[in-house]
């Protein structure tokens, strides 16, 4: 597990959102967020827990602070194997999007993977997900491949683009 990302409040919301490292105890919360962010491919809490428990995996939660406690609005799941990092999933609940939280979670993935020794960070993103692609590309990722029919959709299948961020090319 990596150190918690810095607690920076989002400048665009009156309710601050902070990121914190997540662990096995957060598996059910992460699964609930994953299910609303990726309804075509929902994961169970057990599936998330089995990922988080493996060596090289790390996770973070974005928590919106409020009078009634912290409200989980986003999550990150990532891993590092040898020198390759991978973002498994990043998601922000629909009502909390557009406030910089997704960008902060991607930054946390970049920081966390580098801390674990990655020289590159990979991810797959659906070819029809323009918003996520623009986020990743503005963070320095480039397309290096395409996997036809990779994602299931209610009306068929869609290709994945494989994106890569290099720490060493900078
Ligand atoms: C992709 C996702 C994580 C972005 O989360 P977010 O909190 O809205 O992201 P941010 O607010 O940090 O915005 C990041 C960028 O996304 C784009 N973006 C955000 N909201 C947008 C909107 N309403 N319209 C168009 N682009 C938008 C912009 O490029 C933005 O960059 P900016 O900071 O320069 O404005 C979120 O939309 C999501 O969870 N989607 C469903 C799950 C998903 O697709 N995950 C990624 C797949 S690998």
XYZ file of N, CA, C and O and ligand atoms in Angstrom:
728
model
N 0.845 -1.196 0.000
C 0.000 0.000 0.000
C 0.882 1.249 0.000
O 1.840 1.318 0.742
N 0.546 2.211 -0.817
C 1.330 3.436 -0.869
C 0.791 4.436 0.151
O -0.298 4.266 0.689
N 1.573 5.480 0.376
C 1.124 6.528 1.286
C -0.113 7.206 0.715
O -0.319 7.239 -0.494
N -0.942 7.743 1.603
C -2.150 8.436 1.150
C -1.760 9.631 0.295
O -0.788 10.327 0.593
N -2.514 9.874 -0.795
C -2.238 11.059 -1.598
C -2.466 12.318 -0.753
O -3.188 12.272 0.244
N -1.866 13.450 -1.145
C -2.049 14.665 -0.369
C -3.515 15.070 -0.307
O -4.255 14.859 -1.269
N -3.916 15.631 0.810
C -5.309 16.022 0.979
C -5.495 17.439 0.452
O -5.245 18.419 1.127
N -5.911 17.539 -0.792
C -6.090 18.826 -1.449
C -7.571 19.017 -1.703
O -8.224 18.149 -2.271
N -8.131 20.125 -1.288
C -9.548 20.370 -1.523
C -9.772 20.809 -2.954
O -8.973 21.534 -3.529
N -10.879 20.347 -3.550
C -11.213 20.792 -4.888
C -11.630 22.253 -4.841
O -12.462 22.639 -4.038
N -11.057 23.094 -5.712
C -11.397 24.504 -5.682
C -12.783 24.783 -6.249
O -13.310 25.851 -6.109
N -13.406 23.778 -6.941
C -14.643 24.051 -7.648
C -15.877 23.537 -6.922
O -16.935 23.443 -7.484
N -15.741 23.148 -5.666
C -16.924 22.694 -4.951
C -16.885 23.234 -3.536
O -15.829 23.382 -2.943
N -18.076 23.524 -2.983
C -18.118 24.041 -1.625
C -17.876 22.924 -0.621
O -17.561 23.191 0.531
N -18.067 21.676 -1.034
C -17.786 20.544 -0.153
C -16.456 19.939 -0.574
O -16.364 19.349 -1.648
N -15.438 20.078 0.246
C -14.113 19.580 -0.146
C -14.128 18.073 -0.388
O -14.833 17.332 0.287
N -13.351 17.673 -1.373
C -13.158 16.249 -1.655
C -11.701 15.935 -1.354
O -10.804 16.632 -1.831
N -11.479 14.915 -0.539
C -10.105 14.519 -0.270
C -9.888 13.089 -0.758
O -10.832 12.289 -0.799
N -8.662 12.804 -1.142
C -8.307 11.442 -1.543
C -7.597 10.774 -0.379
O -6.811 11.408 0.308
N -7.875 9.484 -0.201
C -7.104 8.746 0.788
C -6.875 7.321 0.308
O -7.681 6.782 -0.459
N -5.761 6.760 0.714
C -5.452 5.381 0.340
C -6.546 4.466 0.877
O -7.081 4.684 1.965
N -6.900 3.452 0.088
C -7.953 2.515 0.488
C -7.353 1.124 0.633
O -6.337 0.795 0.015
N -8.022 0.308 1.442
C -7.552 -1.051 1.678
C -8.700 -2.045 1.646
O -9.811 -1.722 1.200
N -8.426 -3.233 2.153
C -9.421 -4.306 2.108
C -10.744 -3.903 2.751
O -11.811 -4.278 2.266
N -10.675 -3.121 3.835
C -11.896 -2.731 4.542
C -12.802 -1.862 3.674
O -13.987 -1.697 3.976
N -12.254 -1.310 2.591
C -13.028 -0.421 1.711
C -13.574 -1.144 0.482
O -14.159 -0.517 -0.406
N -13.393 -2.468 0.406
C -13.745 -3.198 -0.819
C -15.224 -3.031 -1.182
O -15.568 -2.829 -2.357
N -16.105 -3.100 -0.198
C -17.540 -3.007 -0.504
C -17.898 -1.612 -1.012
O -18.715 -1.462 -1.941
N -17.285 -0.583 -0.429
C -17.545 0.800 -0.870
C -17.041 0.998 -2.298
O -17.715 1.590 -3.145
N -15.847 0.463 -2.576
C -15.290 0.581 -3.926
C -16.172 -0.177 -4.928
O -16.452 0.314 -6.027
N -16.646 -1.360 -4.537
C -17.508 -2.130 -5.442
C -18.795 -1.366 -5.737
O -19.266 -1.338 -6.886
N -19.361 -0.716 -4.722
C -20.601 0.037 -4.943
C -20.359 1.186 -5.920
O -21.185 1.453 -6.811
N -19.215 1.865 -5.785
C -18.892 2.950 -6.719
C -18.624 2.386 -8.117
O -19.058 2.957 -9.127
N -17.912 1.252 -8.171
C -17.612 0.646 -9.476
C -18.906 0.298 -10.192
O -19.041 0.488 -11.407
N -19.885 -0.214 -9.449
C -21.144 -0.646 -10.066
C -21.917 0.527 -10.671
O -22.513 0.391 -11.740
N -21.880 1.689 -10.004
C -22.628 2.816 -10.586
C -21.833 3.490 -11.705
O -22.418 4.080 -12.610
N -20.514 3.388 -11.653
C -19.692 4.014 -12.707
C -19.563 3.111 -13.935
O -19.356 3.613 -15.045
N -19.649 1.788 -13.755
C -19.497 0.833 -14.868
C -20.664 -0.159 -14.849
O -20.475 -1.350 -14.590
N -21.891 0.316 -15.102
C -23.056 -0.567 -14.968
C -23.043 -1.746 -15.938
O -23.705 -2.757 -15.677
N -22.296 -1.654 -17.038
C -22.238 -2.778 -17.984
C -21.326 -3.900 -17.502
O -21.327 -4.989 -18.087
N -20.508 -3.643 -16.469
C -19.550 -4.651 -15.994
C -19.365 -4.514 -14.488
O -18.291 -4.162 -14.011
N -20.453 -4.763 -13.715
C -20.359 -4.551 -12.260
C -19.532 -5.631 -11.572
O -19.600 -6.800 -11.932
N -18.740 -5.217 -10.557
C -17.927 -6.143 -9.777
C -18.519 -6.258 -8.375
O -19.045 -5.298 -7.825
N -18.335 -7.447 -7.785
C -18.784 -7.663 -6.405
C -17.719 -7.156 -5.431
O -16.550 -6.965 -5.807
N -18.130 -6.998 -4.176
C -17.166 -6.650 -3.139
C -16.084 -7.700 -3.009
O -14.909 -7.379 -2.769
N -16.456 -8.968 -3.177
C -15.470 -10.054 -3.077
C -14.434 -9.938 -4.191
O -13.236 -10.144 -3.972
N -14.902 -9.599 -5.399
C -13.970 -9.461 -6.528
C -12.995 -8.318 -6.273
O -11.786 -8.440 -6.523
N -13.518 -7.202 -5.757
C -12.639 -6.065 -5.458
C -11.657 -6.432 -4.350
O -10.463 -6.139 -4.431
N -12.150 -7.126 -3.323
C -11.275 -7.510 -2.206
C -10.162 -8.436 -2.690
O -9.011 -8.316 -2.255
N -10.486 -9.334 -3.619
C -9.446 -10.266 -4.083
C -8.379 -9.522 -4.872
O -7.209 -9.884 -4.860
N -8.765 -8.438 -5.556
C -7.770 -7.619 -6.258
C -6.895 -6.865 -5.263
O -5.660 -6.909 -5.338
N -7.554 -6.174 -4.317
C -6.805 -5.321 -3.384
C -5.834 -6.152 -2.558
O -4.765 -5.676 -2.161
N -6.194 -7.426 -2.319
C -5.339 -8.263 -1.479
C -4.078 -8.750 -2.167
O -3.194 -9.301 -1.518
N -3.970 -8.549 -3.479
C -2.808 -9.083 -4.195
C -1.612 -8.131 -4.104
O -1.794 -6.915 -4.054
N -0.408 -8.695 -4.163
C 0.785 -7.845 -4.104
C 0.825 -6.868 -5.279
O 0.429 -7.220 -6.393
N 1.255 -5.654 -5.028
C 1.416 -4.665 -6.091
C 0.174 -3.848 -6.368
O 0.221 -2.876 -7.119
N -0.964 -4.240 -5.767
C -2.201 -3.472 -5.994
C -2.275 -2.301 -5.028
O -1.815 -2.391 -3.890
N -2.872 -1.226 -5.468
C -3.185 -0.147 -4.545
C -4.494 0.506 -4.958
O -4.940 0.369 -6.104
N -5.119 1.170 -4.009
C -6.447 1.736 -4.243
C -6.568 3.041 -3.487
O -5.854 3.289 -2.516
N -7.462 3.890 -3.982
C -7.734 5.151 -3.290
C -9.222 5.447 -3.384
O -9.903 5.008 -4.318
N -9.700 6.173 -2.397
C -11.080 6.655 -2.402
C -11.068 8.175 -2.413
O -10.197 8.804 -1.807
N -12.033 8.751 -3.130
C -12.287 10.195 -3.052
C -13.494 10.378 -2.151
O -14.558 9.801 -2.411
N -13.317 11.143 -1.091
C -14.361 11.314 -0.077
C -14.798 12.769 -0.025
O -13.977 13.662 0.212
N -16.089 12.989 -0.254
C -16.613 14.352 -0.131
C -17.011 14.558 1.323
O -17.817 13.804 1.873
N -16.433 15.591 1.917
C -16.659 15.829 3.335
C -17.991 16.560 3.528
O -18.352 17.430 2.738
N -18.715 16.169 4.552
C -19.994 16.803 4.830
C -20.317 16.732 6.303
O -19.650 16.017 7.065
N -21.372 17.458 6.695
C -21.743 17.508 8.108
C -22.082 16.115 8.631
O -21.891 15.815 9.806
N -22.616 15.252 7.756
C -23.009 13.914 8.197
C -21.919 12.871 7.969
O -22.185 11.671 8.018
N -20.725 13.326 7.662
C -19.613 12.398 7.468
C -19.121 12.397 6.045
O -19.596 13.174 5.204
N -18.180 11.517 5.768
C -17.577 11.444 4.442
C -18.462 10.656 3.488
O -18.961 9.589 3.820
N -18.619 11.200 2.282
C -19.427 10.555 1.251
C -18.473 10.072 0.156
O -17.842 10.887 -0.521
N -18.337 8.759 -0.049
C -17.421 8.271 -1.091
C -17.971 8.606 -2.474
O -19.073 8.181 -2.825
N -17.212 9.371 -3.258
C -17.693 9.794 -4.577
C -16.816 9.279 -5.714
O -17.194 9.417 -6.880
N -15.658 8.705 -5.401
C -14.799 8.241 -6.485
C -13.802 7.218 -5.970
O -13.569 7.102 -4.756
N -13.236 6.465 -6.898
C -12.282 5.428 -6.509
C -11.248 5.214 -7.600
O -11.452 5.571 -8.765
N -10.169 4.608 -7.180
C -9.081 4.209 -8.079
C -8.629 2.816 -7.674
O -8.481 2.530 -6.486
N -8.417 1.965 -8.679
C -7.783 0.659 -8.460
C -6.635 0.566 -9.445
O -6.826 0.796 -10.648
N -5.448 0.217 -8.956
C -4.279 0.148 -9.832
C -3.322 -0.900 -9.307
O -3.473 -1.395 -8.174
N -2.351 -1.241 -10.132
C -1.349 -2.220 -9.693
C -0.041 -1.980 -10.426
O -0.022 -1.352 -11.489
N 1.008 -2.529 -9.855
C 2.317 -2.511 -10.504
C 2.854 -3.928 -10.478
O 2.846 -4.598 -9.442
N 3.292 -4.404 -11.660
C 3.954 -5.712 -11.759
C 5.250 -5.471 -12.511
O 5.243 -4.933 -13.623
N 6.371 -5.855 -11.884
C 7.698 -5.532 -12.430
C 7.755 -4.016 -12.640
O 7.452 -3.259 -11.732
N 8.039 -3.559 -13.869
C 8.156 -2.104 -14.073
C 6.917 -1.511 -14.731
O 6.896 -0.331 -15.069
N 5.881 -2.333 -14.943
C 4.673 -1.848 -15.600
C 3.564 -1.601 -14.591
O 3.176 -2.506 -13.844
N 3.036 -0.390 -14.599
C 1.864 -0.079 -13.798
C 0.626 -0.176 -14.667
O 0.699 -0.070 -15.899
N -0.515 -0.376 -14.013
C -1.781 -0.446 -14.756
C -2.883 0.197 -13.924
O -3.020 -0.106 -12.729
N -3.636 1.083 -14.539
C -4.867 1.564 -13.907
C -5.950 0.545 -14.241
O -6.295 0.353 -15.406
N -6.461 -0.125 -13.211
C -7.522 -1.113 -13.415
C -8.844 -0.397 -13.641
O -9.613 -0.746 -14.528
N -9.117 0.602 -12.827
C -10.368 1.359 -12.972
C -10.263 2.679 -12.217
O -9.645 2.754 -11.149
N -10.869 3.689 -12.800
C -11.066 4.983 -12.145
C -12.521 5.353 -12.364
O -13.027 5.230 -13.481
N -13.189 5.774 -11.329
C -14.579 6.186 -11.502
C -14.960 7.266 -10.517
O -14.451 7.296 -9.384
N -15.829 8.155 -10.966
C -16.385 9.201 -10.103
C -17.903 9.146 -10.265
O -18.408 9.048 -11.403
N -18.606 9.151 -9.158
C -20.071 9.103 -9.197
C -20.603 10.253 -10.038
O -20.074 11.368 -9.988
N -21.670 9.999 -10.803
C -22.138 10.972 -11.790
C -22.409 12.343 -11.173
O -22.084 13.377 -11.771
N -22.958 12.378 -9.962
C -23.317 13.672 -9.356
C -22.097 14.449 -8.868
O -22.242 15.604 -8.447
N -20.912 13.823 -8.916
C -19.698 14.496 -8.415
C -18.696 14.755 -9.533
O -17.558 15.143 -9.262
N -19.091 14.527 -10.780
C -18.145 14.689 -11.893
C -17.964 16.155 -12.262
O -18.751 17.007 -11.885
N -16.914 16.408 -13.032
C -16.657 17.755 -13.540
C -16.094 18.707 -12.507
O -16.133 19.921 -12.687
N -15.573 18.162 -11.400
C -15.026 19.019 -10.334
C -13.558 18.710 -10.064
O -13.017 19.097 -9.037
N -12.930 17.998 -10.980
C -11.500 17.750 -10.845
C -11.129 16.478 -10.104
O -9.937 16.165 -9.960
N -12.120 15.728 -9.624
C -11.805 14.530 -8.829
C -11.190 13.429 -9.697
O -10.228 12.764 -9.284
N -11.728 13.227 -10.904
C -11.158 12.211 -11.794
C -9.696 12.500 -12.091
O -8.845 11.604 -12.047
N -9.397 13.758 -12.370
C -8.001 14.140 -12.654
C -7.106 13.866 -11.444
O -5.978 13.395 -11.585
N -7.602 14.137 -10.254
C -6.807 13.899 -9.044
C -6.591 12.400 -8.808
O -5.534 11.975 -8.334
N -7.594 11.592 -9.136
C -7.424 10.138 -8.981
C -6.394 9.606 -9.976
O -5.584 8.737 -9.635
N -6.409 10.124 -11.210
C -5.390 9.705 -12.190
C -4.001 10.142 -11.705
O -3.029 9.381 -11.798
N -3.916 11.352 -11.156
C -2.623 11.819 -10.621
C -2.158 10.914 -9.477
O -0.963 10.601 -9.359
N -3.110 10.461 -8.647
C -2.751 9.558 -7.542
C -2.243 8.222 -8.088
O -1.330 7.608 -7.517
N -2.835 7.754 -9.204
C -2.360 6.512 -9.832
C -0.943 6.694 -10.350
O -0.081 5.825 -10.159
N -0.687 7.832 -10.994
C 0.657 8.104 -11.511
C 1.670 8.149 -10.367
O 2.751 7.556 -10.460
N 1.327 8.832 -9.297
C 2.243 8.942 -8.147
C 2.445 7.577 -7.475
O 3.567 7.201 -7.133
N 1.338 6.841 -7.283
C 1.414 5.566 -6.580
C 2.215 4.536 -7.358
O 3.022 3.793 -6.781
N 2.008 4.488 -8.683
C 2.737 3.502 -9.495
C 4.216 3.839 -9.539
O 5.070 2.949 -9.469
N 4.526 5.132 -9.640
C 5.945 5.514 -9.650
C 6.602 5.127 -8.327
O 7.719 4.608 -8.306
N 5.884 5.337 -7.225
C 6.450 4.990 -5.911
C 6.718 3.489 -5.793
O 7.593 3.070 -5.036
N 5.967 2.679 -6.548
C 6.163 1.222 -6.510
C 7.136 0.750 -7.587
O 7.278 -0.442 -7.821
N 7.769 1.689 -8.294
C 8.833 1.312 -9.216
C 8.442 1.220 -10.675
O 9.237 0.756 -11.495
N 7.224 1.663 -11.026
C 6.812 1.573 -12.435
C 7.596 2.573 -13.278
O 7.880 3.697 -12.846
N 7.924 2.146 -14.511
C 8.515 3.078 -15.478
C 7.483 3.487 -16.530
O 7.736 4.380 -17.333
N 6.352 2.796 -16.544
C 5.258 3.160 -17.445
C 3.944 2.770 -16.787
O 3.901 1.870 -15.933
N 2.873 3.456 -17.173
C 1.546 3.165 -16.627
C 0.596 2.968 -17.803
O 0.536 3.816 -18.704
N -0.111 1.842 -17.818
C -1.012 1.486 -18.915
C -2.461 1.519 -18.428
O -2.734 1.378 -17.238
N -3.361 1.655 -19.364
C -4.783 1.480 -19.057
C -5.533 1.189 -20.345
O -5.027 1.435 -21.451
N -6.735 0.643 -20.186
C -7.635 0.444 -21.316
C -8.831 1.361 -21.137
O -9.344 1.495 -20.029
N -9.248 1.982 -22.226
C -10.411 2.866 -22.163
C -11.262 2.605 -23.395
O -10.742 2.380 -24.492
N -12.572 2.600 -23.198
C -13.466 2.287 -24.316
C -13.347 3.352 -25.405
O -13.225 4.545 -25.129
N -13.403 2.864 -26.636
C -13.248 3.764 -27.784
C -14.368 4.803 -27.838
O -14.190 5.878 -28.396
N -15.530 4.481 -27.227
C -16.647 5.433 -27.251
C -16.677 6.325 -26.003
O -17.644 7.045 -25.774
N -15.635 6.271 -25.176
C -15.596 7.061 -23.934
C -14.690 8.281 -24.131
O -13.567 8.352 -23.624
N -15.205 9.242 -24.891
C -14.400 10.419 -25.233
C -13.980 11.229 -24.020
O -12.882 11.784 -23.985
N -14.861 11.299 -23.012
C -14.517 12.119 -21.838
C -13.298 11.553 -21.110
O -12.357 12.280 -20.779
N -13.304 10.234 -20.890
C -12.162 9.628 -20.204
C -10.901 9.728 -21.064
O -9.810 10.002 -20.556
N -11.059 9.551 -22.379
C -9.875 9.668 -23.250
C -9.266 11.060 -23.166
O -8.042 11.207 -23.106
N -10.110 12.095 -23.153
C -9.535 13.449 -23.104
C -8.864 13.696 -21.762
O -7.823 14.353 -21.684
N -9.434 13.118 -20.698
C -8.788 13.240 -19.380
C -7.406 12.589 -19.409
O -6.400 13.200 -19.037
N -7.339 11.338 -19.882
C -6.056 10.624 -19.870
C -5.031 11.308 -20.785
O -3.855 11.434 -20.430
N -5.478 11.734 -21.947
C -4.519 12.348 -22.873
C -3.991 13.663 -22.300
O -2.807 13.970 -22.441
N -4.840 14.407 -21.607
C -4.355 15.653 -21.006
C -3.429 15.388 -19.827
O -2.712 16.288 -19.381
N -3.448 14.153 -19.303
C -2.520 13.777 -18.220
C -1.224 13.202 -18.775
O -0.331 12.821 -18.013
N -1.107 13.086 -20.112
C 0.160 12.637 -20.700
C 0.150 11.216 -21.242
O 1.211 10.686 -21.590
N -1.018 10.579 -21.301
C -1.111 9.227 -21.874
C -1.227 9.311 -23.395
O -1.832 10.247 -23.941
N -0.669 8.281 -24.071
C -0.762 8.173 -25.530
C -1.289 6.791 -25.895
O -0.976 5.806 -25.223
N -2.062 6.715 -26.991
C -2.579 5.428 -27.460
C -1.435 4.593 -28.025
O -0.630 5.087 -28.823
N -1.364 3.329 -27.590
C -0.336 2.412 -28.107
C -0.946 1.133 -28.659
O -0.221 0.244 -29.113
N -2.268 0.993 -28.599
C -2.884 -0.225 -29.114
C -4.394 -0.128 -29.093
O -4.973 0.837 -28.583
N -5.024 -1.149 -29.663
C -6.489 -1.201 -29.748
C -6.917 -2.661 -29.652
O -6.326 -3.514 -30.304
N -7.904 -2.936 -28.788
C -8.419 -4.303 -28.645
C -9.881 -4.313 -29.102
O -10.772 -3.861 -28.376
N -10.143 -4.851 -30.322
C -11.513 -4.847 -30.852
C -12.464 -5.651 -29.958
O -12.087 -6.691 -29.416
N -13.689 -5.163 -29.795
C -14.730 -5.906 -29.079
C -14.430 -6.172 -27.623
O -14.956 -7.110 -27.029
N -13.613 -5.345 -26.988
C -13.116 -5.631 -25.632
C -14.194 -5.431 -24.560
O -14.265 -6.175 -23.596
N -15.031 -4.404 -24.724
C -16.044 -4.100 -23.707
C -17.434 -4.522 -24.169
O -17.783 -4.361 -25.344
N -18.214 -5.020 -23.197
C -19.603 -5.372 -23.452
C -20.466 -4.126 -23.305
O -20.239 -3.299 -22.428
N -21.442 -3.978 -24.178
C -22.425 -2.911 -24.063
C -23.805 -3.533 -24.218
O -23.933 -4.616 -24.793
N -24.816 -2.852 -23.731
C -26.179 -3.386 -23.850
C -26.508 -3.682 -25.303
O -27.224 -4.639 -25.608
N -25.967 -2.889 -26.236
C -26.312 -3.050 -27.656
C -25.148 -3.620 -28.472
O -25.087 -3.430 -29.677
N -24.227 -4.323 -27.821
C -23.134 -4.936 -28.594
C -21.812 -4.818 -27.870
O -21.763 -4.834 -26.640
N -20.722 -4.712 -28.622
C -19.396 -4.625 -28.022
C -18.653 -3.431 -28.608
O -18.972 -2.977 -29.716
N -17.684 -2.934 -27.859
C -16.926 -1.767 -28.307
C -15.438 -2.025 -28.045
O -15.083 -2.728 -27.094
N -14.602 -1.461 -28.892
C -13.158 -1.668 -28.764
C -12.587 -0.892 -27.575
O -13.152 0.116 -27.139
N -11.456 -1.381 -27.081
C -10.678 -0.652 -26.075
C -9.447 -0.060 -26.746
O -8.820 -0.710 -27.589
N -9.123 1.157 -26.360
C -7.827 1.724 -26.710
C -6.882 1.455 -25.546
O -7.274 1.596 -24.382
N -5.665 1.043 -25.844
C -4.650 0.858 -24.807
C -3.825 2.142 -24.774
O -3.265 2.560 -25.798
N -3.803 2.788 -23.610
C -3.045 4.035 -23.448
C -1.846 3.780 -22.529
O -1.916 2.948 -21.613
N -0.780 4.524 -22.792
C 0.447 4.352 -22.005
C 0.977 5.719 -21.588
O 0.984 6.660 -22.393
N 1.431 5.793 -20.341
C 2.154 6.966 -19.837
C 3.565 6.507 -19.522
O 3.762 5.511 -18.816
N 4.549 7.231 -20.036
C 5.939 6.864 -19.758
C 6.553 7.840 -18.764
O 6.504 9.059 -18.971
N 7.135 7.309 -17.691
C 7.852 8.167 -16.743
C 9.229 8.531 -17.274
O 9.795 9.531 -16.873
N 9.759 7.684 -18.153
C 11.144 7.867 -18.577
C 11.267 8.756 -19.811
O 12.332 9.289 -20.071
N 10.171 8.920 -20.615
C 10.230 9.757 -21.808
C 10.082 11.237 -21.488
O 10.120 12.066 -22.375
N 9.801 11.559 -20.224
C 9.489 12.969 -19.904
C 10.737 13.832 -19.941
O 11.794 13.418 -19.573
C -13.951 9.680 -16.523
C -14.310 10.179 -15.124
C -13.534 9.356 -14.080
C -13.905 11.653 -14.998
O -14.201 12.071 -13.660
P -14.418 13.631 -13.330
O -14.346 13.780 -11.845
O -15.631 14.138 -13.991
O -13.128 14.250 -14.015
P -12.597 15.740 -13.869
O -13.632 16.611 -13.259
O -11.265 15.674 -13.219
O -12.435 16.174 -15.384
C -11.329 15.703 -16.103
C -11.488 16.022 -17.550
O -12.593 15.277 -18.073
C -13.242 16.066 -19.070
N -14.578 16.377 -18.632
C -15.069 16.372 -17.368
N -16.371 16.669 -17.358
C -16.693 16.867 -18.653
C -17.903 17.183 -19.320
N -19.056 17.364 -18.642
N -17.888 17.280 -20.662
C -16.742 17.077 -21.347
N -15.564 16.781 -20.778
C -15.546 16.681 -19.446
C -12.426 17.305 -19.239
O -11.425 17.039 -20.194
C -11.793 17.462 -17.889
O -10.635 18.202 -17.995
P -10.515 19.665 -17.293
O -10.127 19.379 -15.880
O -9.401 20.314 -18.062
O -11.833 20.355 -17.426
C -15.837 10.080 -14.861
O -16.521 10.711 -15.938
C -16.357 8.652 -14.738
O -16.295 8.066 -13.664
N -16.893 8.097 -15.823
C -17.460 6.730 -15.802
C -16.390 5.701 -15.587
C -15.270 5.858 -16.597
O -15.500 6.064 -17.780
N -14.020 5.714 -16.092
C -12.832 5.769 -16.925
C -12.776 4.592 -17.821
S -11.203 3.849 -17.902
